[in-house]
Structures are given as structure tokens and as C-alpha cells.
């Protein structure tokens, strides 16, 4: 006999688990099905974000940043750190413990909010009167019926034709997050967010990192001036980034017990090159995941990328079936998935769930960090918008000097007539935290002058934000 629910959520990543919790808080009977399994065969809800994405990458970035600081920057503070060593196994074990805390936290929240959790793979069976039947294939088979179904099945790493992931030598984000030792030579195909974060971790620990990027520009989605500044910093750190390359054949060959990977490619000038590395991370984007969902059984519509087709409210072509997160259009970001999850739960309850796509922040957690919200200067030019720009370098910020990290700047873009903030772009220390002020300001349709008139603590990095807002009108308090 099928178990009856108001809402059945398929997928327990940030889109799915947040939707399930919010729906339960709104008084619905909710089930959440998630297939992720930990090494012991138990449930590991949290999806890509918790298991092989946001959380573990930030844990490794933090460990490797400490290592880099101890090796290269403590001396500036008068601290002698001799024989600094990295125990990679311990670093990875710490990362795994952080992941587990998050998995357990989600299971606790399910319990607290009375969400029924099912560990297994969910698939559509058929439409039934007033809802849909979904089957769970786990340790036991279950049949659930939901009046509403929320699909939040996420995405998978895109493979490069001819170079499937073996997670030994050719790695996706999954393998890149659990290397047992620092590779001497690390290759990276793709210089997007995930590639740069992974490359930074292993470079800080001593790997020689070469990044091959097909596009002729570095970080094309980032404001040009900010991307240029970031590239300068990465070049200085020794990340070897080659743009405009065309990757050819990729071969793995075994030398004794150690394998190496050879990547044939043409550089930007069209010259044939061969890169030999010990490990290769392929990070060329992610594809929506509807594997095994049996969408055909109910006629759920996918687009030609394999994403579930939804409208602005995350409604699919089927009444009562919704989809959120990486499996639908829009940026593949955990907080975007979460916002959509909350909004869908509220819409099911007859409320007015709301997601503002114009104020979704983006962050790259490298060093320096890169963060932005709103439009870039090149987008404003392309859109024919008249704008004013103001920048302020961290070099002139007292807190940044005290921290010993003066790389980068804050940049404001505001409407030339109304002064409304159209975009804020940061490269530098704690950009991931600083960007929130800009998100709030844009959500409230603030002007650059509003930020310039708000009192910011001294000394703080956020004073650079205030100064960049002042710079929009060619003013400064700093000199
Ligand atoms: C290395 C890396 C770093 C990242 N860092 C960041 C970051 O710093 N900030 C950020 O915002 N984003 C980051 N992301 C992106 C972020 O992880 C995703 O945008 C986010 O996880 C998407 O959430 P989701 O709920 O849509 O899907 P997912 O997190 O992918 O979750 C989907 C879940 O559904 C389960 N599932 C799939 N099919 C079924 C089925 N049929 N039945 C049951 N369960 C199923 C999966 O097992 C999974 O648990 C990163 C990604 C990677 C790979």
C-alpha cells in the first residue's frame, strides 16, 4: 500500500532538503527521498553541495590556506614556522568529518521538522487521482503518493568525450576532493569556479598546476577589470593558466605502478603541445541529472540540455510537479537551489514565494576571493545602459594592510541618472562576506550614495565598499 503525503521531494541536496523542511513548517505531510550513500552504506543527505561540492571544497581550501600562510606569510608577522608539513590523509579526514556533521545536521532537521526521510532512488511510477505515485528503491522498496512532487535531483560533472572519469587519474570534483597525496604535476581542463578552487587547493600544497581553458578570455562571466586583477594574482602564485587552447587526445599510460596522463592540445597560436601530468581534473561544467527518474512514465518535459523545463515559478508542464536547483535553468549555485526550494514550498501553500535572479551573489573562494552581484561593466555596455563606475583598492584600506592582504579592489557600477546600484564586484580578502552588503543594497534598490552615507566600522574591509560607492561620484574620504 502506497504511503500518502502532501509533498514528496525527490533529491535531498540544498534545493530538496530546504524545500522539504519549509513545506513541513507550513503544515504539510512531507517525504524526502535521497539516494546519496556514504562509505558505510548509510544515508548522506545534502547532495553535491554537502558531499562533493561547496562544503568539502571550502574545508580543503581552508586547510590549504593555513598551510600557505604558515609557509609563506607567518614570517611577515615575526612568526617562525619551521618544517611545516601537510598530512594529506588528516586534512581529508577532517574534510570528511565536516561533511558528516552536515549530513547528520540535515537528518536532525528532518526529524525536528517531521519530514519522513527515505534513503534510496526515487522514480515516477504514474499519475494517480490527485497526485503521483513515486517508487523508492533503497534497502527496502517503498511506494509513496504525493499530491505535489518537487524534483531536486541536481547535476553531474560533464565528461570530456574520450576521457571518462576514472577518479584515479582523470578526476571529477569527486576525485579531486579525495586525493590521497599531493600530485607533483596537476592538469586542469576548464578554468571555471570549480577548477580554480580545486587548482588552488593542490597548488598551495605544492602541486605544479597547469590550467587549460578553451575560451580566449579568463573568467568570461566576471567583470573584465576584476577578472584581470584576479588573473594577475593567480599568475603571481604560479598557477599556469593557458587560454584559447583546443584540447585533443587524452591518454593515460602506466609507468611502473604510477600512471600519468598525457593531454595533447593546440595552444592559442595553434601550435601542437603535449602536457604530461600525474592527475588531471576535468572541470568543464555540469549537466542536469534526471537519471533513473523515469520522467517518461508521467510525461515530464525536458529541454535539449536534459534540464527539466520550468516556468519562472518552478512549475513544470505537469500540474502539481515542480522542479528546483541544478536540474532546472539558471545558475548552478546552492543558494539559488535553496531559494527556489523555499519559494516552491510557499507557492504550494498558496503564498507568494519569491526569487530575485538579479540579486543572486556569485563567489569564487580562491585567494583572492572573487564575488559579485548584478551586472558587469561589459554587460551594461552591451545592454546600452549609461552607468558610472567607482573603484577602491584594498591597498588603501587600513584593515587590509593590518591583515597583510591588500590584493584587489571593490568596484561599484551605478545608473548614470538615478544612481541605483546595478552591480558590485569584489576581488580581494573576504569578498565572499563583503558581497552580502551589496546584495542587501540591491534588493532594497539602494543608490550608491545610500551606501556612501551609511556608517561602516573602522577599521574594516567594508570601508573599501563605502569608498567604492563614494568613488562612483568621484569622492573619497581616504586621502
Ligand atoms: C566542487 C564544487 C564546489 C561547489 N561550490 C559551490 C559553492 O561554493 N557555492 C555554491 O553556491 N555552489 C557551489 N557548488 C554548486 C552546488 O553544489 C550546486 O549548485 C548545488 O548542490 C545544487 O543543489 P541541488 O539541490 O539542485 O542538487 P544536488 O546538490 O546535486 O542534490 C541532488 C541530490 O539528489 C539526489 N538524487 C538524484 N537523483 C535522485 C533520485 N532519482 N532519487 C533520489 N535522490 C536522487 C542526489 O544523490 C543528490 O543527493 C559547487 C559544486 C561543486 C561540484
Short mmCIF file of C-alpha atoms in Angstrom, two decimals, residues 109-419:
data_model
loop_
_atom_site.label_atom_id
_atom_site.label_comp_id
_atom_site.label_asym_id
_atom_site.label_seq_id
_atom_site.Cartn_x
_atom_site.Cartn_y
_atom_site.Cartn_z
CA UNK A 109 16.45 18.82 10.88
CA UNK A 110 14.26 16.28 9.07
CA UNK A 111 13.41 14.68 12.41
CA UNK A 112 12.81 18.00 14.12
CA UNK A 113 10.50 19.20 11.35
CA UNK A 114 8.77 15.80 10.97
CA UNK A 115 9.92 15.20 7.39
CA UNK A 116 9.82 11.46 6.56
CA UNK A 117 13.18 10.60 5.02
CA UNK A 118 13.61 7.72 2.58
CA UNK A 119 17.11 6.60 1.63
CA UNK A 120 17.06 5.34 -1.95
CA UNK A 121 16.44 6.30 -5.54
CA UNK A 122 13.08 7.81 -6.36
CA UNK A 123 11.34 7.39 -9.69
CA UNK A 124 7.96 8.26 -11.12
CA UNK A 125 5.53 5.34 -11.46
CA UNK A 126 2.34 7.00 -12.70
CA UNK A 127 -0.13 9.81 -12.27
CA UNK A 128 -2.89 8.88 -9.84
CA UNK A 129 -6.06 10.67 -8.81
CA UNK A 130 -4.96 13.96 -7.21
CA UNK A 131 -1.24 13.31 -7.43
CA UNK A 132 1.59 10.99 -8.46
CA UNK A 133 2.96 7.67 -7.36
CA UNK A 134 6.71 7.54 -6.76
CA UNK A 135 8.72 4.43 -6.08
CA UNK A 136 11.73 4.35 -3.75
CA UNK A 137 14.45 1.80 -4.49
CA UNK A 138 16.56 1.53 -1.37
CA UNK A 139 17.34 -1.14 1.19
CA UNK A 140 13.58 -1.70 1.07
CA UNK A 141 11.21 -0.82 -1.74
CA UNK A 142 8.53 1.73 -0.91
CA UNK A 143 5.66 3.26 -2.79
CA UNK A 144 4.78 6.87 -1.95
CA UNK A 145 1.99 9.07 -3.27
CA UNK A 146 2.28 12.84 -3.24
CA UNK A 147 -0.28 15.49 -4.12
CA UNK A 148 2.73 17.60 -5.07
CA UNK A 149 6.13 16.38 -6.24
CA UNK A 150 9.24 18.56 -6.07
CA UNK A 151 12.10 17.27 -8.22
CA UNK A 152 15.51 18.41 -6.94
CA UNK A 153 17.85 15.82 -8.43
CA UNK A 154 20.75 18.18 -9.09
CA UNK A 155 23.53 17.78 -11.62
CA UNK A 156 26.56 15.67 -12.51
CA UNK A 157 30.03 16.67 -13.72
CA UNK A 158 30.22 16.91 -17.52
CA UNK A 159 32.63 14.41 -19.06
CA UNK A 160 35.04 15.25 -21.84
CA UNK A 161 34.44 12.97 -24.83
CA UNK A 162 37.23 10.37 -24.96
CA UNK A 163 38.30 10.99 -21.36
CA UNK A 164 35.78 9.41 -18.99
CA UNK A 165 36.34 9.92 -15.25
CA UNK A 166 38.19 7.01 -13.64
CA UNK A 167 38.57 9.04 -10.38
CA UNK A 168 42.13 7.68 -10.18
CA UNK A 169 43.90 9.80 -12.78
CA UNK A 170 41.14 11.58 -14.64
CA UNK A 171 39.15 13.23 -11.90
CA UNK A 172 35.83 14.97 -11.49
CA UNK A 173 35.21 17.18 -8.46
CA UNK A 174 34.58 13.97 -6.52
CA UNK A 175 38.07 12.50 -7.08
CA UNK A 176 39.71 15.92 -6.83
CA UNK A 177 38.35 16.28 -3.29
CA UNK A 178 39.75 13.00 -2.03
CA UNK A 179 43.26 12.70 -3.45
CA UNK A 180 45.43 10.77 -1.02
CA UNK A 181 48.63 12.66 -1.78
CA UNK A 182 49.70 15.89 -3.42
CA UNK A 183 50.26 15.23 -7.14
CA UNK A 184 53.57 16.57 -8.42
CA UNK A 185 52.01 17.74 -11.66
CA UNK A 186 48.30 18.53 -11.81
CA UNK A 187 46.44 19.37 -15.01
CA UNK A 188 43.09 21.09 -15.07
CA UNK A 189 40.79 21.35 -18.02
CA UNK A 190 38.45 24.30 -17.52
CA UNK A 191 39.15 27.46 -15.55
CA UNK A 192 35.68 27.92 -14.10
CA UNK A 193 34.82 28.29 -10.43
CA UNK A 194 35.27 24.63 -9.52
CA UNK A 195 38.52 24.26 -11.49
CA UNK A 196 40.10 27.34 -9.93
CA UNK A 197 39.11 26.30 -6.41
CA UNK A 198 40.46 22.76 -6.83
CA UNK A 199 43.62 24.03 -8.56
CA UNK A 200 44.21 26.47 -5.69
CA UNK A 201 43.96 23.74 -3.05
CA UNK A 202 46.56 21.48 -4.66
CA UNK A 203 48.85 24.33 -5.77
CA UNK A 204 49.03 25.62 -2.19
CA UNK A 205 50.07 22.14 -1.10
CA UNK A 206 52.88 22.02 -3.64
CA UNK A 207 51.46 20.73 -6.94
CA UNK A 208 52.63 22.29 -10.17
CA UNK A 209 49.27 23.27 -11.69
CA UNK A 210 48.57 23.87 -15.38
CA UNK A 211 45.11 25.06 -16.38
CA UNK A 212 43.93 24.63 -19.96
CA UNK A 213 40.95 26.82 -20.85
CA UNK A 214 39.19 26.71 -24.21
CA UNK A 215 37.83 30.25 -24.07
CA UNK A 216 40.10 33.10 -25.12
CA UNK A 217 39.19 35.18 -22.03
CA UNK A 218 39.74 34.39 -18.38
CA UNK A 219 36.56 34.13 -16.28
CA UNK A 220 34.30 35.49 -19.01
CA UNK A 221 31.30 35.83 -16.68
CA UNK A 222 33.25 38.05 -14.27
CA UNK A 223 33.63 41.82 -14.70
CA UNK A 224 36.63 42.29 -17.04
CA UNK A 225 38.57 44.57 -14.69
CA UNK A 226 38.05 42.19 -11.76
CA UNK A 227 38.97 39.12 -13.84
CA UNK A 228 42.16 40.85 -14.97
CA UNK A 229 43.12 41.66 -11.40
CA UNK A 230 42.40 38.06 -10.31
CA UNK A 231 44.45 36.64 -13.20
CA UNK A 232 47.42 38.81 -12.14
CA UNK A 233 47.19 37.36 -8.62
CA UNK A 234 46.89 33.75 -9.86
CA UNK A 235 49.84 34.21 -12.26
CA UNK A 236 51.92 35.53 -9.35
CA UNK A 237 51.00 32.46 -7.29
CA UNK A 238 52.29 30.20 -10.07
CA UNK A 239 49.02 28.85 -11.48
CA UNK A 240 49.88 28.35 -15.15
CA UNK A 241 46.74 29.36 -16.98
CA UNK A 242 46.63 28.92 -20.75
CA UNK A 243 43.67 30.46 -22.55
CA UNK A 244 42.22 29.74 -26.00
CA UNK A 245 43.51 26.17 -26.16
CA UNK A 246 41.95 23.30 -28.09
CA UNK A 247 42.21 20.02 -26.24
CA UNK A 248 42.83 16.93 -28.40
CA UNK A 249 43.51 13.34 -27.41
CA UNK A 250 43.89 12.40 -23.74
CA UNK A 251 45.75 9.20 -22.88
CA UNK A 252 46.57 7.52 -19.59
CA UNK A 253 49.73 5.45 -19.52
CA UNK A 254 51.24 3.41 -16.74
CA UNK A 255 54.89 3.82 -15.79
CA UNK A 256 55.57 1.15 -13.20
CA UNK A 257 52.78 1.45 -10.69
CA UNK A 258 52.29 5.14 -11.34
CA UNK A 259 50.08 6.29 -14.17
CA UNK A 260 50.46 9.59 -15.98
CA UNK A 261 48.01 11.43 -18.18
CA UNK A 262 49.04 12.99 -21.48
CA UNK A 263 46.93 15.77 -22.89
CA UNK A 264 47.51 16.77 -26.50
CA UNK A 265 46.34 20.29 -27.22
CA UNK A 266 46.83 23.24 -29.53
CA UNK A 267 47.74 26.49 -27.81
CA UNK A 268 46.21 29.86 -28.66
CA UNK A 269 48.67 30.24 -31.55
CA UNK A 270 47.58 26.86 -32.94
CA UNK A 271 50.86 25.14 -32.01
CA UNK A 272 50.58 21.47 -31.07
CA UNK A 273 51.56 20.83 -27.42
CA UNK A 274 51.68 17.89 -25.06
CA UNK A 275 51.05 18.22 -21.33
CA UNK A 276 52.01 15.30 -19.11
CA UNK A 277 50.58 15.28 -15.60
CA UNK A 278 50.10 12.84 -12.73
CA UNK A 279 46.46 13.75 -12.23
CA UNK A 280 44.01 15.54 -14.49
CA UNK A 281 40.90 17.31 -13.19
CA UNK A 282 38.25 17.83 -15.84
CA UNK A 283 36.02 20.69 -14.82
CA UNK A 284 34.06 21.77 -17.87
CA UNK A 285 30.66 22.35 -16.36
CA UNK A 286 27.82 20.27 -15.04
CA UNK A 287 24.80 18.62 -16.64
CA UNK A 288 21.31 18.39 -15.11
CA UNK A 289 20.62 14.97 -13.60
CA UNK A 290 17.39 13.13 -14.34
CA UNK A 291 18.99 9.66 -14.44
CA UNK A 292 16.59 6.93 -13.43
CA UNK A 293 13.79 9.37 -12.62
CA UNK A 294 11.54 7.71 -15.22
CA UNK A 295 10.19 11.02 -16.46
CA UNK A 296 8.60 9.20 -19.43
CA UNK A 297 6.12 7.45 -17.11
CA UNK A 298 4.37 10.77 -16.43
CA UNK A 299 5.46 12.83 -19.45
CA UNK A 300 7.66 15.30 -17.57
CA UNK A 301 9.20 17.60 -20.16
CA UNK A 302 13.00 18.06 -20.50
CA UNK A 303 14.81 20.56 -22.72
CA UNK A 304 17.60 19.65 -25.14
CA UNK A 305 20.20 20.01 -22.34
CA UNK A 306 18.31 17.44 -20.30
CA UNK A 307 17.10 20.05 -17.78
CA UNK A 308 13.52 19.88 -16.54
CA UNK A 309 11.53 22.63 -18.23
CA UNK A 310 10.05 25.05 -15.68
CA UNK A 311 8.49 28.49 -15.73
CA UNK A 312 9.59 31.41 -13.57
CA UNK A 313 7.74 29.83 -10.60
CA UNK A 314 9.45 26.41 -10.99
CA UNK A 315 6.24 24.82 -12.30
CA UNK A 316 6.82 22.01 -14.80
CA UNK A 317 4.49 21.00 -17.64
CA UNK A 318 2.62 18.72 -15.19
CA UNK A 319 0.14 20.07 -12.64
CA UNK A 320 1.48 19.58 -9.12
CA UNK A 321 5.02 18.73 -10.27
CA UNK A 322 7.70 21.32 -9.52
CA UNK A 323 11.47 21.32 -10.06
CA UNK A 324 14.25 23.37 -8.43
CA UNK A 325 18.02 23.77 -8.31
CA UNK A 326 20.65 22.48 -10.70
CA UNK A 327 18.17 20.27 -12.57
CA UNK A 328 16.44 23.38 -13.99
CA UNK A 329 17.55 26.54 -15.80
CA UNK A 330 19.55 29.27 -14.10
CA UNK A 331 22.84 29.41 -12.22
CA UNK A 332 24.05 26.17 -10.66
CA UNK A 333 24.51 27.54 -7.15
CA UNK A 334 23.46 26.05 -3.83
CA UNK A 335 21.82 29.24 -2.55
CA UNK A 336 19.81 29.59 -5.79
CA UNK A 337 18.58 26.00 -5.27
CA UNK A 338 17.67 26.81 -1.66
CA UNK A 339 15.77 29.97 -2.58
CA UNK A 340 13.80 28.07 -5.21
CA UNK A 341 13.06 25.29 -2.71
CA UNK A 342 11.62 27.73 -0.17
CA UNK A 343 9.66 29.61 -2.83
CA UNK A 344 8.07 26.39 -4.19
CA UNK A 345 7.03 25.21 -0.71
CA UNK A 346 5.44 28.62 -0.11
CA UNK A 347 3.67 28.58 -3.50
CA UNK A 348 2.23 25.14 -2.72
CA UNK A 349 0.86 26.70 0.48
CA UNK A 350 -0.77 29.45 -1.58
CA UNK A 351 1.80 32.04 -0.56
CA UNK A 352 3.87 34.26 -2.85
CA UNK A 353 7.29 32.62 -2.93
CA UNK A 354 9.85 34.93 -4.45
CA UNK A 355 13.31 34.53 -6.02
CA UNK A 356 15.09 37.58 -7.38
CA UNK A 357 17.51 36.33 -10.04
CA UNK A 358 19.08 39.81 -10.32
CA UNK A 359 20.43 39.70 -6.79
CA UNK A 360 21.90 36.20 -6.61
CA UNK A 361 25.51 36.57 -5.47
CA UNK A 362 28.37 34.63 -7.05
CA UNK A 363 31.53 33.71 -5.19
CA UNK A 364 34.80 32.05 -6.14
CA UNK A 365 36.58 31.02 -2.95
CA UNK A 366 40.11 31.32 -4.24
CA UNK A 367 42.71 33.60 -2.76
CA UNK A 368 42.00 36.37 -3.54
CA UNK A 369 38.29 35.65 -3.35
CA UNK A 370 36.10 36.91 -6.17
CA UNK A 371 32.47 37.86 -5.54
CA UNK A 372 29.86 39.78 -7.43
CA UNK A 373 26.20 40.60 -7.73
CA UNK A 374 24.31 42.25 -10.57
CA UNK A 375 25.63 43.22 -13.97
CA UNK A 376 29.24 43.53 -15.10
CA UNK A 377 30.61 46.57 -16.94
CA UNK A 378 30.69 44.59 -20.20
CA UNK A 379 27.03 43.57 -19.75
CA UNK A 380 25.97 47.17 -19.09
CA UNK A 381 27.82 48.29 -22.22
CA UNK A 382 26.14 45.52 -24.26
CA UNK A 383 22.73 46.49 -22.79
CA UNK A 384 23.33 50.14 -23.73
CA UNK A 385 22.90 51.31 -20.11
CA UNK A 386 24.51 54.60 -19.12
CA UNK A 387 26.43 53.94 -15.92
CA UNK A 388 29.01 55.37 -13.54
CA UNK A 389 31.83 53.26 -12.08
CA UNK A 390 33.74 53.66 -8.83
CA UNK A 391 36.60 51.51 -7.57
CA UNK A 392 38.62 51.39 -4.39
CA UNK A 393 41.78 49.31 -3.90
CA UNK A 394 42.35 47.24 -0.73
CA UNK A 395 45.91 48.61 -0.84
CA UNK A 396 44.47 51.83 0.62
CA UNK A 397 42.35 50.09 3.28
CA UNK A 398 43.74 50.05 6.82
CA UNK A 399 42.24 46.70 7.81
CA UNK A 400 43.58 45.02 4.66
CA UNK A 401 47.06 46.36 5.47
CA UNK A 402 46.77 45.08 9.03
CA UNK A 403 45.69 41.69 7.72
CA UNK A 404 48.61 41.67 5.31
CA UNK A 405 46.33 41.07 2.34
CA UNK A 406 45.95 44.10 0.12
CA UNK A 407 45.26 42.39 -3.21
CA UNK A 408 42.31 43.57 -5.25
CA UNK A 409 39.52 46.10 -5.10
CA UNK A 410 35.83 46.80 -4.72
CA UNK A 411 34.01 48.11 -7.76
CA UNK A 412 30.57 49.76 -7.89
CA UNK A 413 28.51 50.25 -11.02
CA UNK A 414 25.55 52.61 -10.69
CA UNK A 415 22.97 54.05 -13.07
CA UNK A 416 24.29 57.34 -14.52
CA UNK A 417 20.97 59.11 -13.94
CA UNK A 418 19.34 57.55 -10.89
CA UNK A 419 22.48 56.36 -9.05
#
